Short mmCIF file of C-alpha atoms in Angstrom, two decimals:
data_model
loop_
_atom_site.label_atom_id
_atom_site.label_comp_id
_atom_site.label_asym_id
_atom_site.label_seq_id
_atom_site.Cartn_x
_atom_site.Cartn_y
_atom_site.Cartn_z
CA UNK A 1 7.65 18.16 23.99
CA UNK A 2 6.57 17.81 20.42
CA UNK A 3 3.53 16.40 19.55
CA UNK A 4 2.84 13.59 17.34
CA UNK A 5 1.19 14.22 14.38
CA UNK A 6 -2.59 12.64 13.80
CA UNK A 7 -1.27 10.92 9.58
CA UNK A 8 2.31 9.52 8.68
CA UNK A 9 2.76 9.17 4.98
CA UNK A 10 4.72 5.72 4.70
CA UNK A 11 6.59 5.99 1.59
CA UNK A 12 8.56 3.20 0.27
CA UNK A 13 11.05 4.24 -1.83
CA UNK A 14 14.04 2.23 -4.10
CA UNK A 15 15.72 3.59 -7.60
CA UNK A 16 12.78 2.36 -9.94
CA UNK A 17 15.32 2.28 -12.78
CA UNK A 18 16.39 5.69 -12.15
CA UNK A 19 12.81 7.37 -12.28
CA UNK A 20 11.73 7.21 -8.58
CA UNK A 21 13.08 10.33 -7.33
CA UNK A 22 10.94 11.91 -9.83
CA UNK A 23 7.97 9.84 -8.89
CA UNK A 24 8.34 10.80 -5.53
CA UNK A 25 8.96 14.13 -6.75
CA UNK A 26 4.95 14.18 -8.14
CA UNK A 27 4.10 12.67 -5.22
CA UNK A 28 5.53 15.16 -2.21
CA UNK A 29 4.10 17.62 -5.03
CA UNK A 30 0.55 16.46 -4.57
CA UNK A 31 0.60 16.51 -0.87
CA UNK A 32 1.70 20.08 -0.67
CA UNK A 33 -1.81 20.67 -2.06
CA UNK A 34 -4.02 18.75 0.65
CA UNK A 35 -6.25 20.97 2.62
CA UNK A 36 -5.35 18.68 6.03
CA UNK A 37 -1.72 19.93 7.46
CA UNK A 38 -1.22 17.75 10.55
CA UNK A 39 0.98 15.07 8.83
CA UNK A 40 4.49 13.88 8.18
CA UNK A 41 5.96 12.12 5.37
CA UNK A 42 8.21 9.02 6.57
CA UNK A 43 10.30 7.82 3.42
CA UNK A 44 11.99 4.53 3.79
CA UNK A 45 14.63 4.68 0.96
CA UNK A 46 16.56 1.49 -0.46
CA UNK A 47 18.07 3.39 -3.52
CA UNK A 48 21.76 3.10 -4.52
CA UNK A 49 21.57 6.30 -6.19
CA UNK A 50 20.81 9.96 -5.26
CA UNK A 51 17.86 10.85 -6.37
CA UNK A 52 15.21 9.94 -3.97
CA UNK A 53 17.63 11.57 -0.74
CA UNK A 54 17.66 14.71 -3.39
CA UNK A 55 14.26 15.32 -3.99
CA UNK A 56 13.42 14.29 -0.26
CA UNK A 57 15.53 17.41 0.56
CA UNK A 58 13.74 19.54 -1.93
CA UNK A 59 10.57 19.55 -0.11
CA UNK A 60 12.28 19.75 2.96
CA UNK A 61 10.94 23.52 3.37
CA UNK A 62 7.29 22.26 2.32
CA UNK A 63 6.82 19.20 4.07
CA UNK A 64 7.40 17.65 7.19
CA UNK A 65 9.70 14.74 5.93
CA UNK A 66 12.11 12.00 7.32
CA UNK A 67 13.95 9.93 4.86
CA UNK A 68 15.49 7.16 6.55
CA UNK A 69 18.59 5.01 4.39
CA UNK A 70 17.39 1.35 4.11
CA UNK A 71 19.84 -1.10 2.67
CA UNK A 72 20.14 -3.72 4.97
CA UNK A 73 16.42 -5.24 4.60
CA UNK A 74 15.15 -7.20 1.92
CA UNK A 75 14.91 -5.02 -1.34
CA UNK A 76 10.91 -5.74 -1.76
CA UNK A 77 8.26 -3.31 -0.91
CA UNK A 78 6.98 -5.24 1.86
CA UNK A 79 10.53 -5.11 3.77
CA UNK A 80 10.43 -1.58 2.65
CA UNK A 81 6.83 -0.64 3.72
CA UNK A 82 7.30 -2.19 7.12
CA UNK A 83 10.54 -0.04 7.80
CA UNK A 84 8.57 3.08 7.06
CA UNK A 85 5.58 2.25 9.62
CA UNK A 86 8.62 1.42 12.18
CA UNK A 87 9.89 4.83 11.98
CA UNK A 88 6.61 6.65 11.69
CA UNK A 89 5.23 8.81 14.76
CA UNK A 90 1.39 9.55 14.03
CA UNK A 91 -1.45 8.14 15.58
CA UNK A 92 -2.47 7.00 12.07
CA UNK A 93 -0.33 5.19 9.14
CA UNK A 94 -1.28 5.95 5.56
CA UNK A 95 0.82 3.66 2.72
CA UNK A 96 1.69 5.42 -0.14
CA UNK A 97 3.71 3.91 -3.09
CA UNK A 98 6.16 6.29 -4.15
CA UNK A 99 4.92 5.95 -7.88
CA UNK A 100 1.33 6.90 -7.01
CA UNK A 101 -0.56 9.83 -5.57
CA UNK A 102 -3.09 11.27 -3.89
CA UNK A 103 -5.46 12.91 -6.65
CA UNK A 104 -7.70 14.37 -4.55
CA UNK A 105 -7.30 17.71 -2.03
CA UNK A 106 -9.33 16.33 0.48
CA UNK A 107 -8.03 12.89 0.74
CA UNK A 108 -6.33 13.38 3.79
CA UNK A 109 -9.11 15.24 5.91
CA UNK A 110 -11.13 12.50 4.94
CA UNK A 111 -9.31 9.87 6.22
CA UNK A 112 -8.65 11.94 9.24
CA UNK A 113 -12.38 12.10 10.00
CA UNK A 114 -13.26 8.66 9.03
CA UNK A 115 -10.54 7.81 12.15
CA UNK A 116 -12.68 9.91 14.02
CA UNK A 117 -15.55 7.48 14.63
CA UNK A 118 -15.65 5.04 17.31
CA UNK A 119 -14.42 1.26 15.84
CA UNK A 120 -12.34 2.78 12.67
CA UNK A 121 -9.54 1.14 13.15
CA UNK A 122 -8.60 1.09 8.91
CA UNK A 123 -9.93 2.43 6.10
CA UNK A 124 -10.05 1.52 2.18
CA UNK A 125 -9.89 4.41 -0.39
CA UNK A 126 -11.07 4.80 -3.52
CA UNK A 127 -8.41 4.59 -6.71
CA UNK A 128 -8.30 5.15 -10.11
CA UNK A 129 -5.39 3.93 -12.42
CA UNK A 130 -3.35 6.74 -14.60
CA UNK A 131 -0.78 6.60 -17.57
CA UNK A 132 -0.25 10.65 -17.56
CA UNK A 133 -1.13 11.76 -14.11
CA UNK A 134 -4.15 13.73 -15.18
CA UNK A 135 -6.26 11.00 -16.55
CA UNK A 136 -7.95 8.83 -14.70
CA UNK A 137 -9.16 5.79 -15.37
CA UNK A 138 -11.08 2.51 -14.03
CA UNK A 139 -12.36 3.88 -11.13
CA UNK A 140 -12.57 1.68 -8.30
CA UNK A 141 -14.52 1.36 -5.03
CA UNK A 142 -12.87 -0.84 -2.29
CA UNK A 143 -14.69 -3.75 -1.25
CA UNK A 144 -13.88 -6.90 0.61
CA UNK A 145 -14.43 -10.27 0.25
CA UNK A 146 -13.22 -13.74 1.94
CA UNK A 147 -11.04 -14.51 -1.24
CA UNK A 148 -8.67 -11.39 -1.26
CA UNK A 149 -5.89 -12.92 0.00
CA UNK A 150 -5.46 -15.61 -3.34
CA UNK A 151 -4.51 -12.20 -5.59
CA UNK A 152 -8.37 -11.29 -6.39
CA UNK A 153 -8.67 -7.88 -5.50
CA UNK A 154 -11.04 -5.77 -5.39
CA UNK A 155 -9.42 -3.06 -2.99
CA UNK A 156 -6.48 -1.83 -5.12
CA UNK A 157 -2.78 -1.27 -4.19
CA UNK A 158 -1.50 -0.84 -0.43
CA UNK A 159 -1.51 2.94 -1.57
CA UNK A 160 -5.65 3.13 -0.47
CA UNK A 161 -4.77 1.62 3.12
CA UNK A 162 -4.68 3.49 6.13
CA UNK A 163 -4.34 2.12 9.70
CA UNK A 164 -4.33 2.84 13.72
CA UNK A 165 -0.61 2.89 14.15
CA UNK A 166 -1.03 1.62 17.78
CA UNK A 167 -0.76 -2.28 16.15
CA UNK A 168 1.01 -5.78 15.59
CA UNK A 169 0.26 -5.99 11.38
CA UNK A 170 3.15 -5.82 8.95
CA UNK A 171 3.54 -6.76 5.60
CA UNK A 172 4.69 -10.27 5.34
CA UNK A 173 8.23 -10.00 4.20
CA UNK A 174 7.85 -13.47 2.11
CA UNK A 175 5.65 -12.03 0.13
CA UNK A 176 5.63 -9.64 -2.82
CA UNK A 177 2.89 -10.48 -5.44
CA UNK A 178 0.32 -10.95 -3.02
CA UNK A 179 1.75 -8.66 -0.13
CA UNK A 180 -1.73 -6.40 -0.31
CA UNK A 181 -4.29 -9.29 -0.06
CA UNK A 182 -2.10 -11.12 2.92
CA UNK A 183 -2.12 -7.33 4.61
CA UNK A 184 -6.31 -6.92 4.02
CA UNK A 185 -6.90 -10.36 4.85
CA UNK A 186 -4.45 -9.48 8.15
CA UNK A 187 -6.56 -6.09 9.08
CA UNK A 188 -9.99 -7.65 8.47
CA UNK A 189 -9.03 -10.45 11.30
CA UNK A 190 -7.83 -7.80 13.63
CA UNK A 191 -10.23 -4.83 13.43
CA UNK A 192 -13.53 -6.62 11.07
CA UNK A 193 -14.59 -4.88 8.34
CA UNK A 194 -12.98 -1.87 6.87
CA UNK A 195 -14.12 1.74 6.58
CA UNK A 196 -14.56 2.66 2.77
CA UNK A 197 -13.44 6.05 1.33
CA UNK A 198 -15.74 5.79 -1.88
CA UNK A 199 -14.31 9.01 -3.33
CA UNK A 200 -11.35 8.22 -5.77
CA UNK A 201 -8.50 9.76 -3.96
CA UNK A 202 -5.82 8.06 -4.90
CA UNK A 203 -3.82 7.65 -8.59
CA UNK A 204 -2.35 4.57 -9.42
CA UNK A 205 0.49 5.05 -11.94
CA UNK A 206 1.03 2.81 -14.18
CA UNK A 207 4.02 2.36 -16.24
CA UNK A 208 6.44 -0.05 -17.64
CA UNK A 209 8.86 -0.63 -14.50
CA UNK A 210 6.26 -1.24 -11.80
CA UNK A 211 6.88 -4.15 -9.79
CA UNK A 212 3.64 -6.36 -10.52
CA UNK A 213 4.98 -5.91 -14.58
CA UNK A 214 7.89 -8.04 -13.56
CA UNK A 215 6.30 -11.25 -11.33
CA UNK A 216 7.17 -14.60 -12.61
CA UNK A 217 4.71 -17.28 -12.87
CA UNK A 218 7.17 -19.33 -10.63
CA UNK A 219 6.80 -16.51 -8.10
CA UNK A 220 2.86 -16.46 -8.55
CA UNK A 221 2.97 -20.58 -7.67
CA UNK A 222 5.15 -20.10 -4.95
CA UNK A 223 3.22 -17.79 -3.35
CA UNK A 224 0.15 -19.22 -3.48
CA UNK A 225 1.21 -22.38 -2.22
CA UNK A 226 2.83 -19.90 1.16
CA UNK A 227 -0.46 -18.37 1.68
CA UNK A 228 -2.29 -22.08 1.76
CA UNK A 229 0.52 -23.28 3.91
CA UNK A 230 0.18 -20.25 6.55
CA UNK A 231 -3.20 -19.82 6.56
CA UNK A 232 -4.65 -23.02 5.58
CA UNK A 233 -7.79 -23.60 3.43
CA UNK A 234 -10.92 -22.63 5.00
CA UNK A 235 -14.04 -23.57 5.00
CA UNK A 236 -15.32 -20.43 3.32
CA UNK A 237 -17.03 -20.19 0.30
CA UNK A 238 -14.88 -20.94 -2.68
CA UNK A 239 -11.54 -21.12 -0.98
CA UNK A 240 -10.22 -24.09 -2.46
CA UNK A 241 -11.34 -22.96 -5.68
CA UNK A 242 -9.82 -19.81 -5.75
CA UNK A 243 -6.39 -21.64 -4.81
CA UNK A 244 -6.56 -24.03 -7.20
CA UNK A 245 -7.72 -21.26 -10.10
CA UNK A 246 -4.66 -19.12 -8.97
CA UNK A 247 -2.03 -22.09 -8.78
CA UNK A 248 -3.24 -23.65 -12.22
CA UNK A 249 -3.01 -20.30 -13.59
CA UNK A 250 0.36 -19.58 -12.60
CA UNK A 251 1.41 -22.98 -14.09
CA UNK A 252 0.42 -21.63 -17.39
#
């Protein structure tokens, strides 16, 4: 009977203009490095092309990894990141856009350990953005706060989240500008505050065909107006204002 591994790597994967096999490429590179072993990569894939099933069998030798063919969901990270958890096996789920990394050999261990103490049930790491993949820059440390959900955030992509697989949280699927704040707002009701990972540890890549590059204003309005409608404006501290600030802003 095999065992199930303690991390899965949930890898979202799609074309990316013809530039995400190689992104994932730099990716499965970087985890050959970390010093923690007991993981698997699960790459949900909705490319039309080749390249991300190629350089998924590359590091077939090197890694544990499943790609599995995804073209029937919605083509939108959050359909795409849900698939992944679906088919993962480990006892903990770590997101990973396929365009960033982890920069940091012991990210894993860490977040293996910090799932170690009684009540983690997720965990925020620290990021840094890059242009070159050896620069880092902005540094950021993870930390809540009741308005995260209205597109103010101060955690960083789904790439810093990990999570006890043993759940009922997915990405909301009608959402794809502010997928990450509905997912933080969705762990911090479930499990309470987060674990933070101060260390940066993972590399945000940024370049000219990321998906946040590309969101309309008319997407921004209606997805602030979704988040009021499902989860209503609360009483907290400058809710209303921070849907109004976000809706007016969208309208230009």
């Amino acid at each position: 009977m095999s065992t199930a591994p303690a991390i899965s790597i949930c890898i979202p994967a799609y074309d990316m203009g013809g530039a995400g096999g190689e992104y994932l490429g730099y990716s499965l590179e970087r985890l050959t490095r970390q010093g923690f072993t007991d993981f698997e990569v699960v790459v949900s894939d909705q490319s039309d092309g080749s390249g991300v099933a190629e350089t998924c069998a590359a590091y077939a030798d090197r890694l544990t990894i499943r790609r599995v063919a995804y073209t029937e969901g919605k083509r939108q990270a959050s359909a795409n990141s849900n698939n992944a958890m679906r088919h993962a096996n480990g006892r903990i789920l770590k997101i990973l856009f396929q365009d960033d990394f982890l920069c940091d050999d012991s990210a894993l261990q860490q977040v293996f350990d910090a799932f170690q103490e009684p009540g983690c049930k997720w965990a925020l790491m620290g990021s840094a953005v890059t242009r070159d993949c050896e620069t880092l820059e902005r540094p950021m440390v993870p930390r809540w706060h009741d308005r995260i959900r209205w597109g103010f955030n101060t955690i960083s992509s789904p790439s810093v989240l990990a999570l006890e697989a043993r759940h009922d949280l997915w990405f909301d699927e009608n959402l794809q500008w502010l997928m990450d704040g509905d997912m933080y707002q969705s762990c911090h009701q479930a499990f309470g505050d987060p674990v933070i990972l101060p260390d940066t540890l993972v590399a945000n890549r940024i370049h000219e065909g990321q998906v946040s590059a590309g969101v309309s204003r008319k997407l921004r309005r209606q997805e602030v107006v979704y988040t009021a409608r499902k989860g209503g404006l609360t009483r907290a501290k400058g809710d209303l204002r921070a849907f109004l600030y976000q809706y007016l802003k969208a309208l230009g």
